[in-house]
């Protein structure tokens, strides 16, 4: 995509921050943090930290 086409494309879409196209759901955030906690508990139980 040329710079002119990219400028026109971004003007149509508005300012983009590079995030996902759709809104992230609360369920995805809860599952993500649950995974983080489970991995932290596993590392602690195994004595790796």
mmCIF file as gemmi writes it, N, C-alpha and C atoms, coordinates in Angstrom:
data_model
loop_
_atom_site.group_PDB
_atom_site.id
_atom_site.type_symbol
_atom_site.label_atom_id
_atom_site.label_alt_id
_atom_site.label_comp_id
_atom_site.label_asym_id
_atom_site.label_entity_id
_atom_site.label_seq_id
_atom_site.pdbx_PDB_ins_code
_atom_site.Cartn_x
_atom_site.Cartn_y
_atom_site.Cartn_z
_atom_site.occupancy
_atom_site.B_iso_or_equiv
_atom_site.pdbx_formal_charge
_atom_site.auth_seq_id
_atom_site.auth_asym_id
_atom_site.pdbx_PDB_model_num
ATOM 1 N N . UNK Axp A 1 ? 0.852 -1.173 0 1 0 ? 1 A 1
ATOM 2 C CA . UNK Axp A 1 ? 0 0 0 1 0 ? 1 A 1
ATOM 3 C C . UNK Axp A 1 ? 0.899 1.237 0 1 0 ? 1 A 1
ATOM 4 N N . UNK Axp A 2 ? 0.614 2.132 -0.901 1 0 ? 2 A 1
ATOM 5 C CA . UNK Axp A 2 ? 1.416 3.348 -0.98 1 0 ? 2 A 1
ATOM 6 C C . UNK Axp A 2 ? 1.043 4.29 0.154 1 0 ? 2 A 1
ATOM 7 N N . UNK Axp A 3 ? 1.89 5.282 0.368 1 0 ? 3 A 1
ATOM 8 C CA . UNK Axp A 3 ? 1.613 6.204 1.472 1 0 ? 3 A 1
ATOM 9 C C . UNK Axp A 3 ? 0.335 6.996 1.227 1 0 ? 3 A 1
ATOM 10 N N . UNK Axp A 4 ? 0.044 7.319 -0.023 1 0 ? 4 A 1
ATOM 11 C CA . UNK Axp A 4 ? -1.19 8.05 -0.339 1 0 ? 4 A 1
ATOM 12 C C . UNK Axp A 4 ? -2.407 7.166 -0.068 1 0 ? 4 A 1
ATOM 13 N N . UNK Axp A 5 ? -2.323 5.907 -0.469 1 0 ? 5 A 1
ATOM 14 C CA . UNK Axp A 5 ? -3.427 4.979 -0.223 1 0 ? 5 A 1
ATOM 15 C C . UNK Axp A 5 ? -3.59 4.719 1.266 1 0 ? 5 A 1
ATOM 16 N N . UNK Axp A 6 ? -2.473 4.614 1.982 1 0 ? 6 A 1
ATOM 17 C CA . UNK Axp A 6 ? -2.54 4.389 3.423 1 0 ? 6 A 1
ATOM 18 C C . UNK Axp A 6 ? -3.17 5.582 4.126 1 0 ? 6 A 1
ATOM 19 N N . UNK Axp A 7 ? -2.836 6.794 3.683 1 0 ? 7 A 1
ATOM 20 C CA . UNK Axp A 7 ? -3.415 7.992 4.279 1 0 ? 7 A 1
ATOM 21 C C . UNK Axp A 7 ? -4.91 8.048 4.022 1 0 ? 7 A 1
ATOM 22 N N . UNK Axp A 8 ? -5.323 7.74 2.809 1 0 ? 8 A 1
ATOM 23 C CA . UNK Axp A 8 ? -6.749 7.737 2.482 1 0 ? 8 A 1
ATOM 24 C C . UNK Axp A 8 ? -7.482 6.652 3.258 1 0 ? 8 A 1
ATOM 25 N N . UNK Axp A 9 ? -6.842 5.498 3.389 1 0 ? 9 A 1
ATOM 26 C CA . UNK Axp A 9 ? -7.442 4.387 4.118 1 0 ? 9 A 1
ATOM 27 C C . UNK Axp A 9 ? -7.619 4.742 5.592 1 0 ? 9 A 1
ATOM 28 N N . UNK Axp A 10 ? -6.592 5.32 6.21 1 0 ? 10 A 1
ATOM 29 C CA . UNK Axp A 10 ? -6.687 5.671 7.628 1 0 ? 10 A 1
ATOM 30 C C . UNK Axp A 10 ? -7.653 6.824 7.847 1 0 ? 10 A 1
ATOM 31 N N . UNK Axp A 11 ? -7.812 7.712 6.854 1 0 ? 11 A 1
ATOM 32 C CA . UNK Axp A 11 ? -8.765 8.811 6.981 1 0 ? 11 A 1
ATOM 33 C C . UNK Axp A 11 ? -10.196 8.278 7.016 1 0 ? 11 A 1
ATOM 34 N N . UNK Axp A 12 ? -10.439 7.22 6.26 1 0 ? 12 A 1
ATOM 35 C CA . UNK Axp A 12 ? -11.781 6.618 6.276 1 0 ? 12 A 1
ATOM 36 C C . UNK Axp A 12 ? -12.056 5.926 7.598 1 0 ? 12 A 1
ATOM 37 N N . UNK Axp A 13 ? -11.074 5.253 8.135 1 0 ? 13 A 1
ATOM 38 C CA . UNK Axp A 13 ? -11.266 4.464 9.344 1 0 ? 13 A 1
ATOM 39 C C . UNK Axp A 13 ? -11.112 5.272 10.615 1 0 ? 13 A 1
ATOM 40 N N . UNK Axp A 14 ? -10.528 6.446 10.546 1 0 ? 14 A 1
ATOM 41 C CA . UNK Axp A 14 ? -10.248 7.201 11.756 1 0 ? 14 A 1
ATOM 42 C C . UNK Axp A 14 ? -8.891 6.803 12.301 1 0 ? 14 A 1
ATOM 43 N N . UNK Axp A 15 ? -8.543 7.351 13.417 1 0 ? 15 A 1
ATOM 44 C CA . UNK Axp A 15 ? -7.241 7.068 14.03 1 0 ? 15 A 1
ATOM 45 C C . UNK Axp A 15 ? -7.227 5.654 14.573 1 0 ? 15 A 1
ATOM 46 N N . UNK Axp A 16 ? -6.193 4.895 14.195 1 0 ? 16 A 1
ATOM 47 C CA . UNK Axp A 16 ? -6.058 3.522 14.66 1 0 ? 16 A 1
ATOM 48 C C . UNK Axp A 16 ? -4.876 3.426 15.606 1 0 ? 16 A 1
ATOM 49 N N . UNK Axp A 17 ? -5.017 2.602 16.63 1 0 ? 17 A 1
ATOM 50 C CA . UNK Axp A 17 ? -3.938 2.421 17.599 1 0 ? 17 A 1
ATOM 51 C C . UNK Axp A 17 ? -3.235 1.084 17.433 1 0 ? 17 A 1
ATOM 52 N N . UNK Axp A 18 ? -3.674 0.278 16.472 1 0 ? 18 A 1
ATOM 53 C CA . UNK Axp A 18 ? -3.043 -1.016 16.26 1 0 ? 18 A 1
ATOM 54 C C . UNK Axp A 18 ? -3.66 -2.123 17.075 1 0 ? 18 A 1
ATOM 55 N N . UNK Axp A 19 ? -4.752 -1.845 17.763 1 0 ? 19 A 1
ATOM 56 C CA . UNK Axp A 19 ? -5.425 -2.859 18.565 1 0 ? 19 A 1
ATOM 57 C C . UNK Axp A 19 ? -6.319 -3.744 17.715 1 0 ? 19 A 1
ATOM 58 N N . UNK Axp A 20 ? -7.08 -4.624 18.358 1 0 ? 20 A 1
ATOM 59 C CA . UNK Axp A 20 ? -7.971 -5.507 17.61 1 0 ? 20 A 1
ATOM 60 C C . UNK Axp A 20 ? -9.085 -4.717 16.928 1 0 ? 20 A 1
ATOM 61 N N . UNK Axp A 21 ? -9.658 -5.29 15.87 1 0 ? 21 A 1
ATOM 62 C CA . UNK Axp A 21 ? -10.713 -4.617 15.127 1 0 ? 21 A 1
ATOM 63 C C . UNK Axp A 21 ? -12.009 -4.513 15.921 1 0 ? 21 A 1
ATOM 64 N N . UNK Axp A 22 ? -12.312 -5.526 16.711 1 0 ? 22 A 1
ATOM 65 C CA . UNK Axp A 22 ? -13.549 -5.492 17.483 1 0 ? 22 A 1
ATOM 66 C C . UNK Axp A 22 ? -13.246 -5.226 18.954 1 0 ? 22 A 1
ATOM 67 N N . UNK Axp A 23 ? -14.272 -4.887 19.69 1 0 ? 23 A 1
ATOM 68 C CA . UNK Axp A 23 ? -14.1 -4.632 21.126 1 0 ? 23 A 1
ATOM 69 C C . UNK Axp A 23 ? -13.813 -5.955 21.825 1 0 ? 23 A 1
ATOM 70 N N . UNK Axp A 24 ? -12.823 -5.945 22.732 1 0 ? 24 A 1
ATOM 71 C CA . UNK Axp A 24 ? -12.502 -7.151 23.485 1 0 ? 24 A 1
ATOM 72 C C . UNK Axp A 24 ? -13.578 -7.377 24.536 1 0 ? 24 A 1
ATOM 73 N N . UNK Axp A 25 ? -13.973 -8.598 24.682 1 0 ? 25 A 1
ATOM 74 C CA . UNK Axp A 25 ? -15.029 -8.906 25.635 1 0 ? 25 A 1
ATOM 75 C C . UNK Axp A 25 ? -14.449 -9.073 27.036 1 0 ? 25 A 1
ATOM 76 N N . UNK Axp A 26 ? -15.311 -8.923 28.007 1 0 ? 26 A 1
ATOM 77 C CA . UNK Axp A 26 ? -14.919 -9.094 29.406 1 0 ? 26 A 1
ATOM 78 C C . UNK Axp A 26 ? -14.473 -10.528 29.638 1 0 ? 26 A 1
ATOM 79 N N . UNK Axp A 27 ? -15.125 -11.471 28.972 1 0 ? 27 A 1
ATOM 80 C CA . UNK Axp A 27 ? -14.763 -12.887 29.127 1 0 ? 27 A 1
ATOM 81 C C . UNK Axp A 27 ? -13.315 -13.139 28.724 1 0 ? 27 A 1
ATOM 82 N N . UNK Axp A 28 ? -12.855 -12.507 27.649 1 0 ? 28 A 1
ATOM 83 C CA . UNK Axp A 28 ? -11.468 -12.678 27.216 1 0 ? 28 A 1
ATOM 84 C C . UNK Axp A 28 ? -10.499 -12.155 28.262 1 0 ? 28 A 1
ATOM 85 N N . UNK Axp A 29 ? -10.827 -11.028 28.878 1 0 ? 29 A 1
ATOM 86 C CA . UNK Axp A 29 ? -9.96 -10.473 29.913 1 0 ? 29 A 1
ATOM 87 C C . UNK Axp A 29 ? -9.926 -11.381 31.141 1 0 ? 29 A 1
ATOM 88 N N . UNK Axp A 30 ? -11.085 -11.893 31.541 1 0 ? 30 A 1
ATOM 89 C CA . UNK Axp A 30 ? -11.15 -12.783 32.706 1 0 ? 30 A 1
ATOM 90 C C . UNK Axp A 30 ? -10.364 -14.06 32.44 1 0 ? 30 A 1
ATOM 91 N N . UNK Axp A 31 ? -10.537 -14.637 31.261 1 0 ? 31 A 1
ATOM 92 C CA . UNK Axp A 31 ? -9.797 -15.863 30.936 1 0 ? 31 A 1
ATOM 93 C C . UNK Axp A 31 ? -8.297 -15.608 30.848 1 0 ? 31 A 1
ATOM 94 N N . UNK Axp A 32 ? -7.913 -14.454 30.325 1 0 ? 32 A 1
ATOM 95 C CA . UNK Axp A 32 ? -6.491 -14.118 30.242 1 0 ? 32 A 1
ATOM 96 C C . UNK Axp A 32 ? -5.857 -13.986 31.613 1 0 ? 32 A 1
ATOM 97 N N . UNK Axp A 33 ? -6.539 -13.26 32.508 1 0 ? 33 A 1
ATOM 98 C CA . UNK Axp A 33 ? -5.985 -13.091 33.853 1 0 ? 33 A 1
ATOM 99 C C . UNK Axp A 33 ? -6.011 -14.4 34.635 1 0 ? 33 A 1
ATOM 100 N N . UNK Axp A 34 ? -7.012 -15.246 34.379 1 0 ? 34 A 1
ATOM 101 C CA . UNK Axp A 34 ? -7.053 -16.557 35.026 1 0 ? 34 A 1
ATOM 102 C C . UNK Axp A 34 ? -5.851 -17.389 34.596 1 0 ? 34 A 1
ATOM 103 N N . UNK Axp A 35 ? -5.513 -17.334 33.324 1 0 ? 35 A 1
ATOM 104 C CA . UNK Axp A 35 ? -4.339 -18.052 32.825 1 0 ? 35 A 1
ATOM 105 C C . UNK Axp A 35 ? -3.066 -17.535 33.487 1 0 ? 35 A 1
ATOM 106 N N . UNK Axp A 36 ? -2.952 -16.23 33.645 1 0 ? 36 A 1
ATOM 107 C CA . UNK Axp A 36 ? -1.778 -15.643 34.3 1 0 ? 36 A 1
ATOM 108 C C . UNK Axp A 36 ? -1.659 -16.15 35.735 1 0 ? 36 A 1
ATOM 109 N N . UNK Axp A 37 ? -2.77 -16.177 36.455 1 0 ? 37 A 1
ATOM 110 C CA . UNK Axp A 37 ? -2.754 -16.627 37.855 1 0 ? 37 A 1
ATOM 111 C C . UNK Axp A 37 ? -2.398 -18.101 37.944 1 0 ? 37 A 1
ATOM 112 N N . UNK Axp A 38 ? -2.961 -18.917 37.052 1 0 ? 38 A 1
ATOM 113 C CA . UNK Axp A 38 ? -2.66 -20.359 37.07 1 0 ? 38 A 1
ATOM 114 C C . UNK Axp A 38 ? -1.189 -20.61 36.785 1 0 ? 38 A 1
ATOM 115 N N . UNK Axp A 39 ? -0.619 -19.905 35.834 1 0 ? 39 A 1
ATOM 116 C CA . UNK Axp A 39 ? 0.807 -20.073 35.52 1 0 ? 39 A 1
ATOM 117 C C . UNK Axp A 39 ? 1.667 -19.617 36.705 1 0 ? 39 A 1
ATOM 118 N N . UNK Axp A 40 ? 1.286 -18.508 37.338 1 0 ? 40 A 1
ATOM 119 C CA . UNK Axp A 40 ? 2.035 -18.032 38.506 1 0 ? 40 A 1
ATOM 120 C C . UNK Axp A 40 ? 1.977 -19.049 39.644 1 0 ? 40 A 1
ATOM 121 N N . UNK Axp A 41 ? 0.798 -19.643 39.859 1 0 ? 41 A 1
ATOM 122 C CA . UNK Axp A 41 ? 0.678 -20.661 40.918 1 0 ? 41 A 1
ATOM 123 C C . UNK Axp A 41 ? 1.53 -21.884 40.585 1 0 ? 41 A 1
ATOM 124 N N . UNK Axp A 42 ? 1.541 -22.299 39.334 1 0 ? 42 A 1
ATOM 125 C CA . UNK Axp A 42 ? 2.344 -23.455 38.91 1 0 ? 42 A 1
ATOM 126 C C . UNK Axp A 42 ? 3.831 -23.199 39.124 1 0 ? 42 A 1
ATOM 127 N N . UNK Axp A 43 ? 4.295 -22.013 38.736 1 0 ? 43 A 1
ATOM 128 C CA . UNK Axp A 43 ? 5.706 -21.665 38.902 1 0 ? 43 A 1
ATOM 129 C C . UNK Axp A 43 ? 6.075 -21.655 40.387 1 0 ? 43 A 1
ATOM 130 N N . UNK Axp A 44 ? 5.171 -21.121 41.21 1 0 ? 44 A 1
ATOM 131 C CA . UNK Axp A 44 ? 5.44 -21.061 42.656 1 0 ? 44 A 1
ATOM 132 C C . UNK Axp A 44 ? 5.468 -22.467 43.258 1 0 ? 44 A 1
ATOM 133 N N . UNK Axp A 45 ? 4.519 -23.302 42.882 1 0 ? 45 A 1
ATOM 134 C CA . UNK Axp A 45 ? 4.462 -24.654 43.42 1 0 ? 45 A 1
ATOM 135 C C . UNK Axp A 45 ? 5.66 -25.504 43.015 1 0 ? 45 A 1
ATOM 136 N N . UNK Axp A 46 ? 6.165 -25.264 41.813 1 0 ? 46 A 1
ATOM 137 C CA . UNK Axp A 46 ? 7.326 -26.021 41.34 1 0 ? 46 A 1
ATOM 138 C C . UNK Axp A 46 ? 8.643 -25.48 41.895 1 0 ? 46 A 1
ATOM 139 N N . UNK Axp A 47 ? 8.58 -24.36 42.573 1 0 ? 47 A 1
ATOM 140 C CA . UNK Axp A 47 ? 9.784 -23.778 43.16 1 0 ? 47 A 1
ATOM 141 C C . UNK Axp A 47 ? 10.716 -23.136 42.141 1 0 ? 47 A 1
ATOM 142 N N . UNK Axp A 48 ? 10.165 -22.695 41.016 1 0 ? 48 A 1
ATOM 143 C CA . UNK Axp A 48 ? 11.002 -22.099 39.987 1 0 ? 48 A 1
ATOM 144 C C . UNK Axp A 48 ? 11.272 -20.619 40.242 1 0 ? 48 A 1
ATOM 145 N N . UNK Axp A 49 ? 10.576 -20.066 41.208 1 0 ? 49 A 1
ATOM 146 C CA . UNK Axp A 49 ? 10.766 -18.637 41.501 1 0 ? 49 A 1
ATOM 147 C C . UNK Axp A 49 ? 11.019 -18.451 42.977 1 0 ? 49 A 1
